[in-house]
mmCIF file of C-alpha atoms in Angstrom:
data_model
loop_
_atom_site.group_PDB
_atom_site.id
_atom_site.type_symbol
_atom_site.label_atom_id
_atom_site.label_comp_id
_atom_site.label_asym_id
_atom_site.label_seq_id
_atom_site.Cartn_x
_atom_site.Cartn_y
_atom_site.Cartn_z
ATOM 1 C CA MET A 8 99.736 74.074 62.336
ATOM 2 C CA PRO A 9 99.399 77.687 61.276
ATOM 3 C CA ILE A 10 96.347 79.932 61.847
ATOM 4 C CA VAL A 11 94.022 78.932 59.458
ATOM 5 C CA MET A 12 91.187 81.189 57.934
ATOM 6 C CA SER A 13 87.850 80.008 57.083
ATOM 7 C CA GLU A 14 86.920 80.045 53.478
ATOM 8 C CA SER A 15 83.616 79.248 51.136
ATOM 9 C CA ALA A 16 83.302 75.683 50.971
ATOM 10 C CA PRO A 17 80.498 73.156 49.514
ATOM 11 C CA LYS A 18 77.891 72.164 52.302
ATOM 12 C CA GLY A 19 79.124 69.871 55.070
ATOM 13 C CA ARG A 20 82.947 70.428 53.713
ATOM 14 C CA GLY A 21 85.569 71.698 56.295
ATOM 15 C CA LEU A 22 87.133 71.288 59.588
ATOM 16 C CA THR A 23 84.917 68.972 62.053
ATOM 17 C CA ILE A 24 85.799 69.291 65.758
ATOM 18 C CA LEU A 25 84.801 66.839 68.088
ATOM 19 C CA PHE A 26 83.686 67.791 71.210
ATOM 20 C CA GLU A 27 83.508 65.183 74.695
ATOM 21 C CA LEU A 28 81.325 66.309 77.697
ATOM 22 C CA GLU A 29 84.848 67.624 79.199
ATOM 23 C CA ASP A 30 85.454 69.455 76.335
ATOM 24 C CA LEU A 31 81.962 71.273 76.468
ATOM 25 C CA ALA A 32 82.702 72.013 80.292
ATOM 26 C CA ARG A 33 86.205 73.558 79.536
ATOM 27 C CA THR A 34 84.972 75.786 76.318
ATOM 28 C CA ARG A 35 85.131 79.349 77.086
ATOM 29 C CA PHE A 36 85.393 82.827 76.073
ATOM 30 C CA ALA A 37 88.319 85.029 76.355
ATOM 31 C CA SER A 38 87.842 87.311 79.008
ATOM 32 C CA ALA A 39 88.849 90.666 77.009
ATOM 33 C CA PRO A 40 90.172 91.387 73.523
ATOM 34 C CA LEU A 41 93.290 89.754 72.690
ATOM 35 C CA PRO A 42 95.591 92.385 71.410
ATOM 36 C CA MET A 43 98.105 90.329 69.360
ATOM 37 C CA TYR A 44 95.332 88.620 67.560
ATOM 38 C CA GLU A 45 93.559 91.853 66.902
ATOM 39 C CA LEU A 46 96.777 93.087 65.365
ATOM 40 C CA VAL A 47 97.860 90.030 63.425
ATOM 41 C CA PHE A 48 94.252 89.871 61.910
ATOM 42 C CA MET A 49 94.426 93.630 60.984
ATOM 43 C CA MET A 50 97.776 93.020 59.207
ATOM 44 C CA HIS A 51 96.598 89.839 57.362
ATOM 45 C CA SER A 52 93.560 91.928 55.985
ATOM 46 C CA GLY A 53 95.717 94.457 54.428
ATOM 47 C CA ASN A 54 93.447 97.255 55.272
ATOM 48 C CA TRP A 55 95.935 99.479 56.925
ATOM 49 C CA ASP A 56 97.756 102.850 55.685
ATOM 50 C CA ARG A 57 100.777 102.047 53.619
ATOM 51 C CA LEU A 58 102.477 105.283 55.036
ATOM 52 C CA LEU A 59 102.877 103.085 57.920
ATOM 53 C CA LEU A 60 105.003 100.631 56.367
ATOM 54 C CA PRO A 61 108.358 101.725 57.455
ATOM 55 C CA HIS A 62 107.368 101.358 60.910
ATOM 56 C CA ILE A 63 105.976 98.071 60.868
ATOM 57 C CA ARG A 64 107.692 96.243 57.931
ATOM 58 C CA PRO A 65 108.880 93.238 59.648
ATOM 59 C CA LEU A 66 105.267 92.637 60.498
ATOM 60 C CA ALA A 67 104.525 92.901 57.058
ATOM 61 C CA GLU A 68 107.018 90.486 55.764
ATOM 62 C CA LEU A 69 105.584 87.882 58.218
ATOM 63 C CA ILE A 70 102.165 88.477 58.182
ATOM 64 C CA ARG A 71 100.995 88.568 54.232
ATOM 65 C CA PRO A 72 97.063 88.671 52.968
ATOM 66 C CA GLY A 73 96.149 85.365 51.184
ATOM 67 C CA ARG A 74 98.858 83.274 53.025
ATOM 68 C CA PHE A 75 98.680 81.269 56.209
ATOM 69 C CA ILE A 76 99.567 82.911 59.324
ATOM 70 C CA PRO A 77 102.459 81.383 61.432
ATOM 71 C CA ASP A 78 101.283 80.010 64.691
ATOM 72 C CA PHE A 79 104.352 81.574 66.382
ATOM 73 C CA PHE A 80 102.265 84.658 66.924
ATOM 74 C CA ASN A 81 99.756 82.571 68.999
ATOM 75 C CA SER A 82 99.523 84.451 72.218
ATOM 76 C CA ALA A 83 96.313 84.502 74.308
ATOM 77 C CA ARG A 84 97.444 86.807 77.095
ATOM 78 C CA PRO A 85 95.077 90.344 77.379
ATOM 79 C CA ASP A 86 98.254 92.207 78.195
ATOM 80 C CA PHE A 87 99.849 93.335 74.756
ATOM 81 C CA ASP A 88 103.456 93.611 76.518
ATOM 82 C CA ASP A 89 102.935 90.207 77.806
ATOM 83 C CA ALA A 90 101.988 88.861 74.361
ATOM 84 C CA VAL A 91 104.781 90.401 72.719
ATOM 85 C CA ARG A 92 107.368 88.775 75.087
ATOM 86 C CA GLN A 93 105.603 85.333 74.544
ATOM 87 C CA VAL A 94 106.139 85.623 70.771
ATOM 88 C CA LEU A 95 109.546 86.961 70.855
ATOM 89 C CA GLU A 96 110.525 83.779 73.355
ATOM 90 C CA VAL A 97 109.624 81.346 70.597
ATOM 91 C CA PRO A 98 112.259 79.127 69.875
ATOM 92 C CA SER A 99 114.511 80.010 66.475
ATOM 93 C CA THR A 100 114.028 76.336 65.238
ATOM 94 C CA ARG A 101 110.179 76.501 65.243
ATOM 95 C CA VAL A 102 110.284 80.194 63.735
ATOM 96 C CA ARG A 103 113.008 79.108 60.975
ATOM 97 C CA ASP A 104 110.865 75.876 60.008
ATOM 98 C CA GLN A 105 107.692 78.099 59.839
ATOM 99 C CA ILE A 106 109.202 80.748 57.754
ATOM 100 C CA ALA A 107 110.813 78.343 55.567
ATOM 101 C CA SER A 108 107.593 76.190 54.931
ATOM 102 C CA MET A 109 105.035 79.185 54.370
ATOM 103 C CA LEU A 110 107.130 82.230 53.622
ATOM 104 C CA GLY A 111 110.736 81.407 52.415
ATOM 105 C CA THR A 112 113.485 83.510 53.250
ATOM 106 C CA THR A 113 112.970 86.002 50.497
ATOM 107 C CA SER A 114 114.424 89.102 52.276
ATOM 108 C CA PRO A 115 117.727 90.027 54.195
ATOM 109 C CA TRP A 116 115.539 90.714 57.436
ATOM 110 C CA LEU A 117 113.473 87.175 56.874
ATOM 111 C CA ARG A 118 117.052 85.387 56.626
ATOM 112 C CA SER A 119 118.003 87.158 59.753
ATOM 113 C CA PHE A 120 114.987 86.590 61.649
ATOM 114 C CA ALA A 121 114.829 82.908 60.655
ATOM 115 C CA ALA A 122 118.460 82.685 62.087
ATOM 116 C CA GLY A 123 117.310 84.191 65.455
ATOM 117 C CA THR A 124 119.544 87.321 65.243
ATOM 118 C CA PRO A 125 118.859 89.706 68.487
ATOM 119 C CA THR A 126 118.638 92.508 66.214
ATOM 120 C CA SER A 127 115.787 90.968 63.935
ATOM 121 C CA ARG A 128 114.006 90.442 67.154
ATOM 122 C CA GLN A 129 114.293 93.736 68.323
ATOM 123 C CA ASP A 130 112.979 95.117 64.984
ATOM 124 C CA LEU A 131 110.017 93.104 65.285
ATOM 125 C CA LYS A 132 109.400 94.098 68.794
ATOM 126 C CA SER A 133 109.447 97.605 67.628
ATOM 127 C CA ALA A 134 106.934 96.912 64.769
ATOM 128 C CA PHE A 135 104.498 95.534 67.448
ATOM 129 C CA ASN A 136 104.849 98.536 69.381
ATOM 130 C CA SER A 137 104.335 100.657 66.418
ATOM 131 C CA GLY A 138 101.579 98.531 64.952
ATOM 132 C CA PHE A 139 99.522 98.346 68.151
ATOM 133 C CA ARG A 140 99.917 102.395 68.367
ATOM 134 C CA ASP A 141 98.952 103.082 65.177
ATOM 135 C CA LEU A 142 96.672 100.401 64.038
ATOM 136 C CA LEU A 143 94.824 99.580 67.051
ATOM 137 C CA GLY A 144 95.428 102.213 69.677
ATOM 138 C CA PRO A 145 93.223 104.787 68.474
ATOM 139 C CA ASN A 146 89.784 102.833 68.504
ATOM 140 C CA TRP A 147 91.227 100.394 71.574
ATOM 141 C CA PRO A 148 88.226 101.709 73.778
ATOM 142 C CA GLN A 149 85.875 100.816 70.951
ATOM 143 C CA THR A 150 87.467 97.291 70.637
ATOM 144 C CA ARG A 151 86.876 96.755 74.264
ATOM 145 C CA GLN A 152 83.399 98.245 74.421
ATOM 146 C CA GLY A 153 82.378 95.904 71.341
ATOM 147 C CA PHE A 154 84.193 92.961 72.930
ATOM 148 C CA ASP A 155 82.262 93.274 76.119
ATOM 149 C CA ALA A 156 78.978 93.797 74.515
ATOM 150 C CA GLU A 157 79.567 90.686 72.245
ATOM 151 C CA VAL A 158 80.409 88.212 75.248
ATOM 152 C CA ARG A 159 77.331 89.648 77.408
ATOM 153 C CA LEU A 160 75.178 88.601 74.344
ATOM 154 C CA ARG A 161 76.608 85.119 74.038
ATOM 155 C CA SER A 162 76.555 84.360 77.598
ATOM 156 C CA SER A 163 72.805 85.545 77.518
ATOM 157 C CA GLN A 164 72.448 83.377 74.520
ATOM 158 C CA ALA A 165 74.082 80.210 76.507
ATOM 159 C CA VAL A 166 71.921 80.775 79.343
ATOM 160 C CA THR A 167 68.408 80.943 77.689
ATOM 161 C CA ARG A 168 69.178 78.644 74.390
ATOM 162 C CA GLY A 169 72.109 76.413 75.367
ATOM 163 C CA LEU A 170 75.679 76.061 74.566
ATOM 164 C CA GLY A 171 75.204 73.923 71.255
ATOM 165 C CA ASP A 172 72.893 77.002 70.034
ATOM 166 C CA LEU A 173 75.464 79.443 71.087
ATOM 167 C CA LEU A 174 78.353 77.443 69.203
ATOM 168 C CA GLY A 175 75.984 77.074 66.070
ATOM 169 C CA HIS A 176 75.047 80.689 65.738
ATOM 170 C CA LEU A 177 78.792 82.554 65.962
ATOM 171 C CA HIS A 178 78.904 82.883 62.262
ATOM 172 C CA PRO A 179 77.154 81.586 58.915
ATOM 173 C CA SER A 180 80.215 79.352 58.398
ATOM 174 C CA ILE A 181 80.254 77.525 61.710
ATOM 175 C CA SER A 182 77.494 75.011 62.533
ATOM 176 C CA TRP A 183 77.151 72.469 65.431
ATOM 177 C CA THR A 184 75.456 69.271 65.272
ATOM 178 C CA SER A 185 76.167 67.193 68.586
ATOM 179 C CA PRO A 186 78.929 66.503 69.160
ATOM 180 C CA ALA A 187 80.518 68.169 66.613
ATOM 181 C CA LEU A 188 81.525 71.868 65.787
ATOM 182 C CA HIS A 189 82.127 72.283 61.782
ATOM 183 C CA VAL A 190 84.057 75.353 60.194
ATOM 184 C CA GLU A 191 83.846 75.694 56.753
ATOM 185 C CA LEU A 192 87.443 75.259 54.950
ATOM 186 C CA GLY A 193 88.583 74.349 51.576
ATOM 187 C CA TRP A 194 89.364 70.833 52.669
ATOM 188 C CA ASP A 195 88.198 67.901 54.868
ATOM 189 C CA THR A 196 89.446 67.226 58.274
ATOM 190 C CA GLU A 197 88.385 65.987 61.571
ATOM 191 C CA ILE A 198 89.997 66.608 64.969
ATOM 192 C CA SER A 199 89.112 65.520 68.417
ATOM 193 C CA LEU A 200 89.773 67.988 71.181
ATOM 194 C CA ARG A 201 90.268 65.290 73.816
ATOM 195 C CA GLY A 202 89.134 67.001 76.699
ATOM 196 C CA THR A 203 91.029 70.441 76.356
ATOM 197 C CA GLY A 204 87.826 72.341 75.252
ATOM 198 C CA MET A 205 88.136 75.682 73.112
ATOM 199 C CA LEU A 206 88.904 79.124 73.821
ATOM 200 C CA ILE A 207 86.486 81.268 71.660
ATOM 201 C CA VAL A 208 87.776 84.878 70.657
ATOM 202 C CA PRO A 209 85.537 87.493 69.295
ATOM 203 C CA VAL A 210 87.697 89.672 66.939
ATOM 204 C CA LEU A 211 86.848 93.216 66.073
ATOM 205 C CA ASN A 212 89.773 94.078 63.895
ATOM 206 C CA GLY A 213 90.588 92.725 60.381
ATOM 207 C CA LEU A 214 88.906 89.492 60.586
ATOM 208 C CA THR A 215 85.999 88.936 58.165
ATOM 209 C CA ARG A 216 85.623 84.946 58.517
ATOM 210 C CA PRO A 217 86.227 82.625 61.252
ATOM 211 C CA ALA A 218 89.771 81.384 61.754
ATOM 212 C CA VAL A 219 90.909 78.551 64.030
ATOM 213 C CA SER A 220 94.400 77.399 65.743
ATOM 214 C CA MET A 221 94.050 74.057 66.790
ATOM 215 C CA PHE A 222 97.187 73.263 68.289
ATOM 216 C CA ALA A 223 97.592 76.443 70.508
ATOM 217 C CA GLU A 224 98.359 76.190 74.179
ATOM 218 C CA PRO A 225 96.913 75.552 76.255
ATOM 219 C CA GLN A 226 93.784 74.809 74.197
ATOM 220 C CA PRO A 227 92.564 75.337 70.567
ATOM 221 C CA LEU A 228 91.358 78.776 69.569
ATOM 222 C CA LEU A 229 88.183 79.714 67.516
ATOM 223 C CA PHE A 230 88.253 83.087 66.083
ATOM 224 C CA TYR A 231 85.078 84.735 64.731
ATOM 225 C CA PRO A 232 84.328 88.469 63.540
ATOM 226 C CA VAL A 233 82.417 90.886 65.420
ATOM 227 C CA THR A 234 81.376 94.253 64.023
ATOM 228 C CA ALA A 235 82.599 97.240 66.303
ATOM 229 C CA PRO A 236 80.092 99.691 67.544
ATOM 230 C CA GLN A 237 80.066 102.813 65.608
ATOM 231 C CA PRO A 238 81.487 106.072 67.492
ATOM 232 C CA SER A 239 79.418 108.424 68.849
ATOM 233 C CA GLY A 240 80.020 112.153 67.982
ATOM 234 C CA ALA A 241 76.588 113.443 66.989
ATOM 235 C CA SER A 242 77.642 117.021 67.691
ATOM 236 C CA LEU A 243 80.037 116.667 64.764
ATOM 237 C CA GLU A 244 77.186 117.471 62.648
ATOM 238 C CA LEU A 245 76.999 120.921 63.641
ATOM 239 C CA ALA A 246 80.709 121.775 62.898
ATOM 240 C CA LEU A 247 81.263 119.313 59.675
ATOM 241 C CA GLY A 248 77.395 119.053 58.368
ATOM 242 C CA ARG A 249 75.463 115.850 58.586
ATOM 243 C CA THR A 250 76.642 114.297 54.998
ATOM 244 C CA ARG A 251 80.253 114.968 55.967
ATOM 245 C CA THR A 252 79.944 113.446 59.484
ATOM 246 C CA LEU A 253 78.243 110.139 58.022
ATOM 247 C CA VAL A 254 81.486 110.079 55.633
ATOM 248 C CA LEU A 255 83.862 110.243 58.600
ATOM 249 C CA ARG A 256 81.852 107.609 60.613
ATOM 250 C CA ALA A 257 81.548 105.212 57.571
ATOM 251 C CA LEU A 258 85.527 105.274 57.252
ATOM 252 C CA THR A 259 85.908 103.683 60.545
ATOM 253 C CA SER A 260 85.985 100.781 57.944
ATOM 254 C CA GLU A 261 88.113 101.127 54.880
ATOM 255 C CA ARG A 262 86.323 101.639 51.778
ATOM 256 C CA THR A 263 86.580 102.544 48.121
ATOM 257 C CA THR A 264 85.150 105.756 47.189
ATOM 258 C CA THR A 265 82.260 103.667 45.447
ATOM 259 C CA GLU A 266 81.536 101.647 48.564
ATOM 260 C CA LEU A 267 81.451 104.779 50.398
ATOM 261 C CA ALA A 268 78.958 106.498 48.050
ATOM 262 C CA LYS A 269 76.759 103.381 48.376
ATOM 263 C CA HIS A 270 77.130 103.232 52.244
ATOM 264 C CA VAL A 271 76.274 106.806 52.736
ATOM 265 C CA GLY A 272 73.583 107.074 49.975
ATOM 266 C CA ILE A 273 75.197 110.036 48.022
ATOM 267 C CA SER A 274 76.671 110.364 44.283
ATOM 268 C CA LEU A 275 80.221 109.192 43.861
ATOM 269 C CA PRO A 276 81.472 112.644 42.866
ATOM 270 C CA THR A 277 79.927 113.862 46.366
ATOM 271 C CA ALA A 278 81.948 111.028 48.061
ATOM 272 C CA SER A 279 85.151 111.924 46.482
ATOM 273 C CA GLN A 280 84.586 115.606 47.348
ATOM 274 C CA HIS A 281 84.182 114.831 50.941
ATOM 275 C CA ALA A 282 86.914 112.228 51.272
ATOM 276 C CA THR A 283 89.353 114.790 49.648
ATOM 277 C CA ALA A 284 88.287 117.408 52.174
ATOM 278 C CA LEU A 285 88.652 114.957 55.098
ATOM 279 C CA ARG A 286 92.081 113.916 53.984
ATOM 280 C CA THR A 287 93.397 117.429 53.560
ATOM 281 C CA ALA A 288 92.193 117.983 57.149
ATOM 282 C CA GLY A 289 93.999 115.101 58.284
ATOM 283 C CA PHE A 290 91.109 112.916 59.326
ATOM 284 C CA VAL A 291 91.315 110.318 56.478
ATOM 285 C CA SER A 292 94.283 108.462 54.896
ATOM 286 C CA THR A 293 94.043 107.469 51.111
ATOM 287 C CA HIS A 294 95.867 104.784 49.263
ATOM 288 C CA ARG A 295 95.621 103.454 45.584
ATOM 289 C CA ASN A 296 95.026 99.751 45.444
ATOM 290 C CA GLY A 297 95.011 98.661 41.791
ATOM 291 C CA ARG A 298 92.399 100.515 39.954
ATOM 292 C CA SER A 299 90.592 101.566 42.986
ATOM 293 C CA VAL A 300 90.913 104.301 45.604
ATOM 294 C CA ARG A 301 90.493 103.245 49.357
ATOM 295 C CA HIS A 302 89.975 105.578 52.422
ATOM 296 C CA ARG A 303 90.268 104.964 56.063
ATOM 297 C CA LEU A 304 90.217 107.222 59.209
ATOM 298 C CA THR A 305 93.382 108.479 60.422
ATOM 299 C CA ARG A 306 94.114 108.336 64.305
ATOM 300 C CA ARG A 307 93.190 111.978 64.282
ATOM 301 C CA GLY A 308 89.980 111.043 62.722
ATOM 302 C CA TRP A 309 89.143 108.490 65.235
ATOM 303 C CA GLU A 310 89.891 111.108 68.187
ATOM 304 C CA LEU A 311 87.753 113.538 66.313
ATOM 305 C CA LEU A 312 84.852 111.163 66.665
ATOM 306 C CA ASN A 313 85.610 110.390 70.157
#
């Protein structure tokens, strides 16, 4: 079963996960942010600089916005190199079946990867390393900080209000009615954990709705989005001015010019002017998506904030 993203659904419809007492005893939070999933969900969101495409093309071919994410990306290892090795060791037959059913061998590289050629595996390894460096590396300290803060908050909630209350308040599209956890999906299905419990994974990059991987080993995974803490850097106001600093901080998340203007509380022409100045200085990247223009911090921009 691929990694499935939550979606809006009529109340009561979706994935029902049945818990037994042993499942509750074994349900836990990940001990650290999981870099493979942080990268996969960032790629799946589509909110990344297209100038990076030549370096991460294999990932872009395998992880496409609006499509299921193949479950051979499953790796709950907190060390990125270990996670990459685990993914690259997935048997070719499993890779081939999932590509054929979900993506189709629509490019020479996909056909090569589905066939299990060593060169294609090396291509994917290089794309993993480039993706982590360029998409996650600049703000990885903030990812760790946000993850740790979220787990501390949820641990306190579990102690003071109980595990059921904790599970039911992870996200608006997740609810708990003993003995079942309900996740909104576009179809109805019911699964019993049968004593494995679940690994709960806060995600700080790319994810906007919960996701599940029910047949991950050694236990199913439940992902939910967390908002990363805003970087500090108030001293920047002396060098850039208050408004331009607010624009810079706002672009830790990708925004259109209109969204940027609304978020900061400035006019559309002013937002465009500041985004252009920051792009010229190398702190912001801009790309066109249909009729809209979207802006996001570059690695240099993250370094400036930190």
